[in-house]
Every structure is written in structure tokens, then in C-alpha cells.
Short mmCIF file of C-alpha atoms in Angstrom, two decimals:
data_model
loop_
_atom_site.label_atom_id
_atom_site.label_comp_id
_atom_site.label_asym_id
_atom_site.label_seq_id
_atom_site.Cartn_x
_atom_site.Cartn_y
_atom_site.Cartn_z
CA UNK U 1 -33.56 25.87 -53.83
CA UNK U 2 -33.11 24.18 -50.45
CA UNK U 3 -36.20 23.20 -48.49
CA UNK U 4 -37.44 21.48 -45.46
CA UNK U 5 -40.53 19.23 -45.19
CA UNK U 6 -42.94 20.09 -42.37
CA UNK U 7 -45.53 17.63 -41.23
CA UNK U 8 -48.64 18.27 -38.93
CA UNK U 9 -50.51 15.56 -37.09
CA UNK U 10 -53.77 14.88 -35.32
CA UNK U 11 -55.64 17.83 -33.78
CA UNK U 12 -52.94 20.26 -35.21
CA UNK U 13 -53.47 18.89 -38.75
CA UNK U 14 -57.26 19.34 -38.52
CA UNK U 15 -56.88 22.89 -36.96
CA UNK U 16 -54.52 24.09 -39.69
CA UNK U 17 -56.25 22.16 -42.44
CA UNK U 18 -52.87 20.99 -43.79
CA UNK U 19 -50.93 17.72 -43.31
CA UNK U 20 -47.61 18.91 -44.64
CA UNK U 21 -45.82 21.42 -46.79
CA UNK U 22 -42.38 22.22 -48.22
CA UNK U 23 -40.70 25.47 -46.98
CA UNK U 24 -37.55 27.07 -48.44
CA UNK U 25 -34.80 27.21 -46.03
CA UNK U 26 -31.65 29.34 -46.75
CA UNK U 27 -29.89 28.86 -43.48
CA UNK U 28 -30.26 26.66 -40.42
CA UNK U 29 -32.79 27.80 -37.73
CA UNK U 30 -34.07 26.59 -34.43
CA UNK U 31 -37.34 24.82 -33.92
CA UNK U 32 -38.45 27.78 -31.87
CA UNK U 33 -37.60 30.11 -34.72
CA UNK U 34 -39.64 28.05 -37.18
CA UNK U 35 -42.52 28.10 -34.75
CA UNK U 36 -42.40 31.85 -34.67
CA UNK U 37 -42.33 32.00 -38.47
CA UNK U 38 -45.44 29.80 -38.55
CA UNK U 39 -47.22 31.74 -35.84
CA UNK U 40 -46.66 34.96 -37.89
CA UNK U 41 -48.98 33.51 -40.59
CA UNK U 42 -51.89 34.61 -38.12
CA UNK U 43 -55.19 33.08 -37.45
CA UNK U 44 -55.16 29.36 -36.59
CA UNK U 45 -51.29 29.45 -37.10
CA UNK U 46 -50.86 32.05 -34.47
CA UNK U 47 -53.19 30.22 -32.05
CA UNK U 48 -51.34 26.81 -32.47
CA UNK U 49 -47.80 28.10 -32.55
CA UNK U 50 -47.73 31.12 -30.04
CA UNK U 51 -46.63 28.71 -27.29
CA UNK U 52 -49.79 28.56 -25.28
CA UNK U 53 -50.90 25.28 -26.44
CA UNK U 54 -48.82 22.15 -25.72
CA UNK U 55 -46.94 21.06 -28.84
CA UNK U 56 -44.10 18.64 -29.41
CA UNK U 57 -41.58 18.76 -32.36
CA UNK U 58 -39.63 16.06 -34.14
CA UNK U 59 -36.72 16.45 -36.48
CA UNK U 60 -35.91 13.57 -38.74
CA UNK U 61 -38.33 11.43 -36.71
CA UNK U 62 -36.80 12.09 -33.37
CA UNK U 63 -38.39 14.10 -30.58
CA UNK U 64 -36.42 17.22 -30.02
CA UNK U 65 -36.41 20.34 -27.72
CA UNK U 66 -37.24 23.81 -29.03
CA UNK U 67 -33.76 24.89 -29.15
CA UNK U 68 -32.74 22.10 -31.59
CA UNK U 69 -31.55 23.28 -35.04
CA UNK U 70 -33.21 22.51 -38.36
CA UNK U 71 -31.11 22.15 -41.56
CA UNK U 72 -32.03 22.01 -45.22
CA UNK U 73 -33.38 18.55 -46.22
CA UNK U 74 -34.69 17.91 -42.77
CA UNK U 75 -38.18 16.47 -42.00
CA UNK U 76 -39.84 18.48 -39.26
CA UNK U 77 -43.02 17.36 -37.54
CA UNK U 78 -45.34 19.20 -35.10
CA UNK U 79 -48.07 17.41 -33.05
CA UNK U 80 -49.89 17.47 -29.92
CA UNK U 81 -48.73 15.37 -26.72
CA UNK U 82 -49.08 11.77 -27.76
CA UNK U 83 -52.06 9.52 -26.59
CA UNK U 84 -51.44 6.04 -27.79
CA UNK U 85 -51.59 2.72 -25.79
CA UNK C 1 -37.10 -7.09 -30.30
CA UNK C 2 -39.96 -6.75 -32.64
CA UNK C 3 -42.57 -3.99 -33.20
CA UNK C 4 -45.42 -3.88 -35.53
CA UNK C 5 -47.91 -1.13 -36.30
CA UNK C 6 -50.98 -2.50 -38.11
CA UNK C 7 -54.73 -2.14 -38.72
CA UNK C 8 -55.44 -5.78 -38.19
CA UNK C 9 -56.29 -7.37 -34.85
CA UNK C 10 -53.64 -9.60 -33.17
CA UNK C 11 -53.88 -13.03 -31.53
CA UNK C 12 -52.30 -12.49 -28.10
CA UNK C 13 -52.42 -16.21 -27.28
CA UNK C 14 -50.53 -17.26 -30.56
CA UNK C 15 -47.85 -14.46 -29.94
CA UNK C 16 -47.36 -15.40 -26.19
CA UNK C 17 -46.88 -19.11 -27.27
CA UNK C 18 -44.39 -18.22 -29.82
CA UNK C 19 -42.36 -16.16 -27.42
CA UNK C 20 -42.68 -18.81 -24.68
CA UNK C 21 -41.39 -21.59 -27.01
CA UNK C 22 -38.56 -19.48 -28.70
CA UNK C 23 -36.16 -20.36 -26.03
CA UNK C 24 -35.87 -23.28 -23.58
CA UNK C 25 -34.23 -21.00 -20.87
CA UNK C 26 -37.17 -18.67 -20.84
CA UNK C 27 -38.94 -19.02 -17.35
CA UNK C 28 -41.33 -16.05 -17.46
CA UNK C 29 -43.46 -14.32 -19.93
CA UNK C 30 -45.28 -10.97 -19.05
CA UNK C 31 -47.98 -9.61 -21.08
CA UNK C 32 -50.00 -6.37 -21.36
CA UNK C 33 -53.10 -5.95 -23.49
CA UNK C 34 -54.76 -2.42 -23.83
CA UNK C 35 -58.30 -2.13 -25.20
CA UNK C 36 -60.87 0.46 -26.16
CA UNK C 37 -63.15 1.46 -23.23
CA UNK C 38 -66.83 2.27 -23.95
CA UNK C 39 -66.68 5.22 -21.45
CA UNK C 40 -64.21 8.08 -21.10
CA UNK C 41 -64.70 11.16 -19.01
CA UNK C 42 -68.23 10.45 -18.43
CA UNK C 43 -69.23 9.97 -22.12
CA UNK C 44 -70.03 6.85 -24.06
CA UNK C 45 -67.39 6.22 -26.70
CA UNK C 46 -68.82 4.72 -29.91
CA UNK C 47 -65.60 4.56 -31.97
CA UNK C 48 -61.88 5.46 -31.55
CA UNK C 49 -59.60 6.46 -34.39
CA UNK C 50 -55.86 6.00 -33.91
CA UNK C 51 -53.54 8.02 -35.90
CA UNK C 52 -49.70 7.63 -36.14
CA UNK C 53 -46.64 9.10 -37.76
CA UNK C 54 -45.50 6.46 -40.21
CA UNK C 55 -41.80 5.79 -39.94
CA UNK C 56 -41.34 7.66 -36.71
CA UNK C 57 -43.85 5.58 -34.72
CA UNK C 58 -42.07 2.30 -35.70
CA UNK C 59 -38.78 3.89 -34.89
CA UNK C 60 -39.83 5.13 -31.48
CA UNK C 61 -41.39 1.76 -30.50
CA UNK C 62 -38.14 -0.07 -31.53
CA UNK C 63 -36.05 2.35 -29.52
CA UNK C 64 -38.31 1.83 -26.44
CA UNK C 65 -38.08 -1.98 -26.66
CA UNK C 66 -34.26 -1.92 -27.24
CA UNK C 67 -33.92 0.45 -24.13
CA UNK C 68 -35.93 -2.07 -22.06
CA UNK C 69 -33.47 -4.80 -23.18
CA UNK C 70 -30.45 -2.75 -22.09
CA UNK C 71 -31.97 -1.93 -18.65
CA UNK C 72 -33.27 -5.54 -17.92
CA UNK C 73 -31.93 -8.95 -18.46
CA UNK C 74 -34.76 -9.96 -20.77
CA UNK C 75 -34.79 -12.57 -23.74
CA UNK C 76 -37.18 -10.77 -26.05
CA UNK C 77 -39.79 -8.13 -26.44
CA UNK C 78 -42.81 -7.77 -28.80
CA UNK C 79 -44.88 -4.67 -29.22
CA UNK C 80 -47.83 -4.63 -31.49
CA UNK C 81 -50.04 -1.33 -31.87
CA UNK C 82 -53.10 -1.04 -33.86
CA UNK C 83 -54.05 2.07 -35.89
CA UNK C 84 -57.26 3.13 -37.73
CA UNK C 85 -60.83 2.78 -36.46
CA UNK C 86 -61.49 0.71 -33.33
CA UNK C 87 -64.76 -0.06 -31.44
CA UNK C 88 -65.13 -0.56 -27.75
CA UNK C 89 -63.69 -3.76 -26.45
CA UNK C 90 -61.38 -4.05 -29.46
CA UNK C 91 -57.66 -4.62 -28.63
CA UNK C 92 -55.40 -1.62 -29.17
CA UNK C 93 -51.86 -2.60 -27.91
CA UNK C 94 -50.00 -5.70 -27.07
CA UNK C 95 -46.65 -5.99 -25.14
CA UNK C 96 -44.95 -9.19 -24.51
CA UNK C 97 -41.65 -9.58 -22.71
CA UNK C 98 -39.91 -12.86 -22.11
CA UNK C 99 -37.01 -13.55 -19.80
CA UNK C 100 -35.59 -15.92 -17.24
CA UNK C 101 -37.52 -14.63 -14.20
CA UNK C 102 -40.73 -12.73 -13.65
CA UNK C 103 -39.14 -9.66 -12.04
CA UNK C 104 -37.30 -8.44 -15.09
CA UNK C 105 -40.08 -9.41 -17.44
CA UNK C 106 -42.80 -7.53 -15.41
CA UNK C 107 -40.56 -4.44 -15.05
CA UNK C 108 -39.54 -4.22 -18.66
CA UNK C 109 -43.24 -4.81 -19.83
CA UNK C 110 -44.39 -1.88 -17.63
CA UNK C 111 -41.46 0.29 -18.71
CA UNK C 112 -42.35 -0.28 -22.41
CA UNK C 113 -45.93 0.69 -21.78
CA UNK C 114 -45.09 3.88 -19.74
CA UNK C 115 -42.77 5.11 -22.54
CA UNK C 116 -45.01 4.16 -25.35
CA UNK C 117 -47.87 6.14 -23.80
CA UNK C 118 -45.74 9.26 -23.53
CA UNK C 119 -43.08 9.12 -26.43
CA UNK C 120 -44.55 7.05 -29.27
CA UNK C 121 -46.39 9.18 -31.81
CA UNK C 122 -50.01 7.96 -31.65
CA UNK C 123 -53.07 10.05 -31.21
CA UNK C 124 -56.62 8.95 -30.16
CA UNK C 125 -59.80 10.68 -31.44
CA UNK C 126 -63.03 9.57 -29.80
CA UNK C 127 -66.53 9.62 -31.35
CA UNK C 128 -69.18 10.26 -28.73
CA UNK C 129 -72.88 11.24 -28.80
CA UNK C 130 -71.83 14.95 -28.61
CA UNK C 131 -69.36 14.60 -31.54
CA UNK C 132 -65.77 13.93 -32.23
CA UNK C 133 -62.87 14.88 -29.87
CA UNK C 134 -59.09 14.35 -29.60
CA UNK C 135 -58.12 12.71 -26.37
CA UNK C 136 -55.89 14.94 -24.17
CA UNK C 137 -52.62 13.56 -22.85
CA UNK C 138 -52.60 12.92 -19.08
CA UNK C 139 -50.11 14.21 -16.61
CA UNK C 140 -50.34 10.89 -14.77
CA UNK C 141 -48.81 9.21 -17.77
CA UNK C 142 -45.85 11.52 -17.65
CA UNK C 143 -45.48 10.84 -13.88
CA UNK C 144 -45.56 7.07 -14.61
CA UNK C 145 -42.75 7.44 -17.19
CA UNK C 146 -40.68 9.77 -14.97
CA UNK C 147 -40.37 7.30 -12.10
CA UNK C 148 -38.07 5.19 -14.37
CA UNK C 149 -35.58 8.02 -14.47
CA UNK C 150 -34.65 7.27 -10.88
CA UNK C 151 -34.00 3.67 -11.35
#
């Protein structure tokens, strides 16, 4: 089965209680569509992924817009706006 | 262009000397050091923890340094960013840019910091007397980055 790897960082990781997971992926989908799937899990997932809280996404370690497509084998990451430096 | 993400502290003086002596046509070395403050938003900070995204963080820093090299006529750039637990007054980040003249070196150094603060995946968590909290991103940091779009 084809999968994608999803990673969660910082406040998001703590809120979800999960740093990463594998998810089966039959066909390509947008970042936005993946966020809707995650929000549909309810509870904390809905709060984090319903679009109200600022969230950034990366696909294969590059920042992307929500319309970007995700394909099997990709590494997807979600995280709050960055605060380094 | 070199980037390092590390737990260990860095020796800014030694890094500056290395960059300065690397080329005889270098006439300017600009440097920025960021350190942990003991106060943020009115609360005393006892400890700061810096999280990163292994792989992407290094890639993002490399891209930012290389972009600075395309925009300005500089000789070299070095970025060191620390991760893990840091106490107030500990160093967090070092940026050094060398070039023939100060104007390009200053500008490139500032550009690297402005992009680092808004695009490189690092997250700060503070420990204060009232508990732990994740530091929020600042709109002023986005503004500082966006002014480079015009130039």
C-alpha cells in the first residue's frame, strides 16, 4: 500500500500528542484536503486543523501553500509559525 | 556558505577570525549574535527550549544563505543556530557575512536574520514562573522580511 509520512512539530505536536504517523494514500490530494481529513478526526484535531489557528505546511521539507499537491511517498509536515533566531 | 545546527555553544571570535582570514580581498565582516533574554512579555524566563525540524531546518538555512549570496556581492556567509535547552544570556544564533565592503556585508547579514526568523523551522518554548509556553510568532518579523521583496 502507498503511504505518506506526516510530521507534527512544537505546540501542534504537544496538542495532538503525536509527533508523526504513516497514512495510506490512494491518490494525490491537496494540503488543504489533507487538513480537512485530519480535522474530521474531531477533538483536538478539529481545533488544530479547522483553519482558525495559524498553521504552516511543508512537503518534502519545503514550505508550501495549502493548494499544493501531496503524492504517495511524500513527507508532509505541519507546524505553527516559526519562532527561531 | 556554511550552516550548522547544534546543541553546543559557539565561539563567535574564532569564527569571525576564520572568515576574516580566509581571503585577502575581504575588507568587511558583519556579524549578528542573538541571545536568550531573561524577560519576555513581562515574565521572567528561566529556560528556553529550541525545537527544530531535522533536515528541513538545515536545508532552509542553506537556501537563505545562498539567496543572500545571489543578491549581494559577498565572499562567504556562516549561520550557526543552537537547539535544545538554553538559559538567559546564552547565545542562540550567529550570522557572519564577509565581503569586500561593509554595505553588502551588513545588508546580507540582516537579510539572513530576517528570513531565518520567518522561514527556518525553529520553535521556542519558554519556562516562566507561571509554567511553560510556546513563543508566538510576531507580525513585526514578517514585516521585516517583506521589506526585502521590494529591493
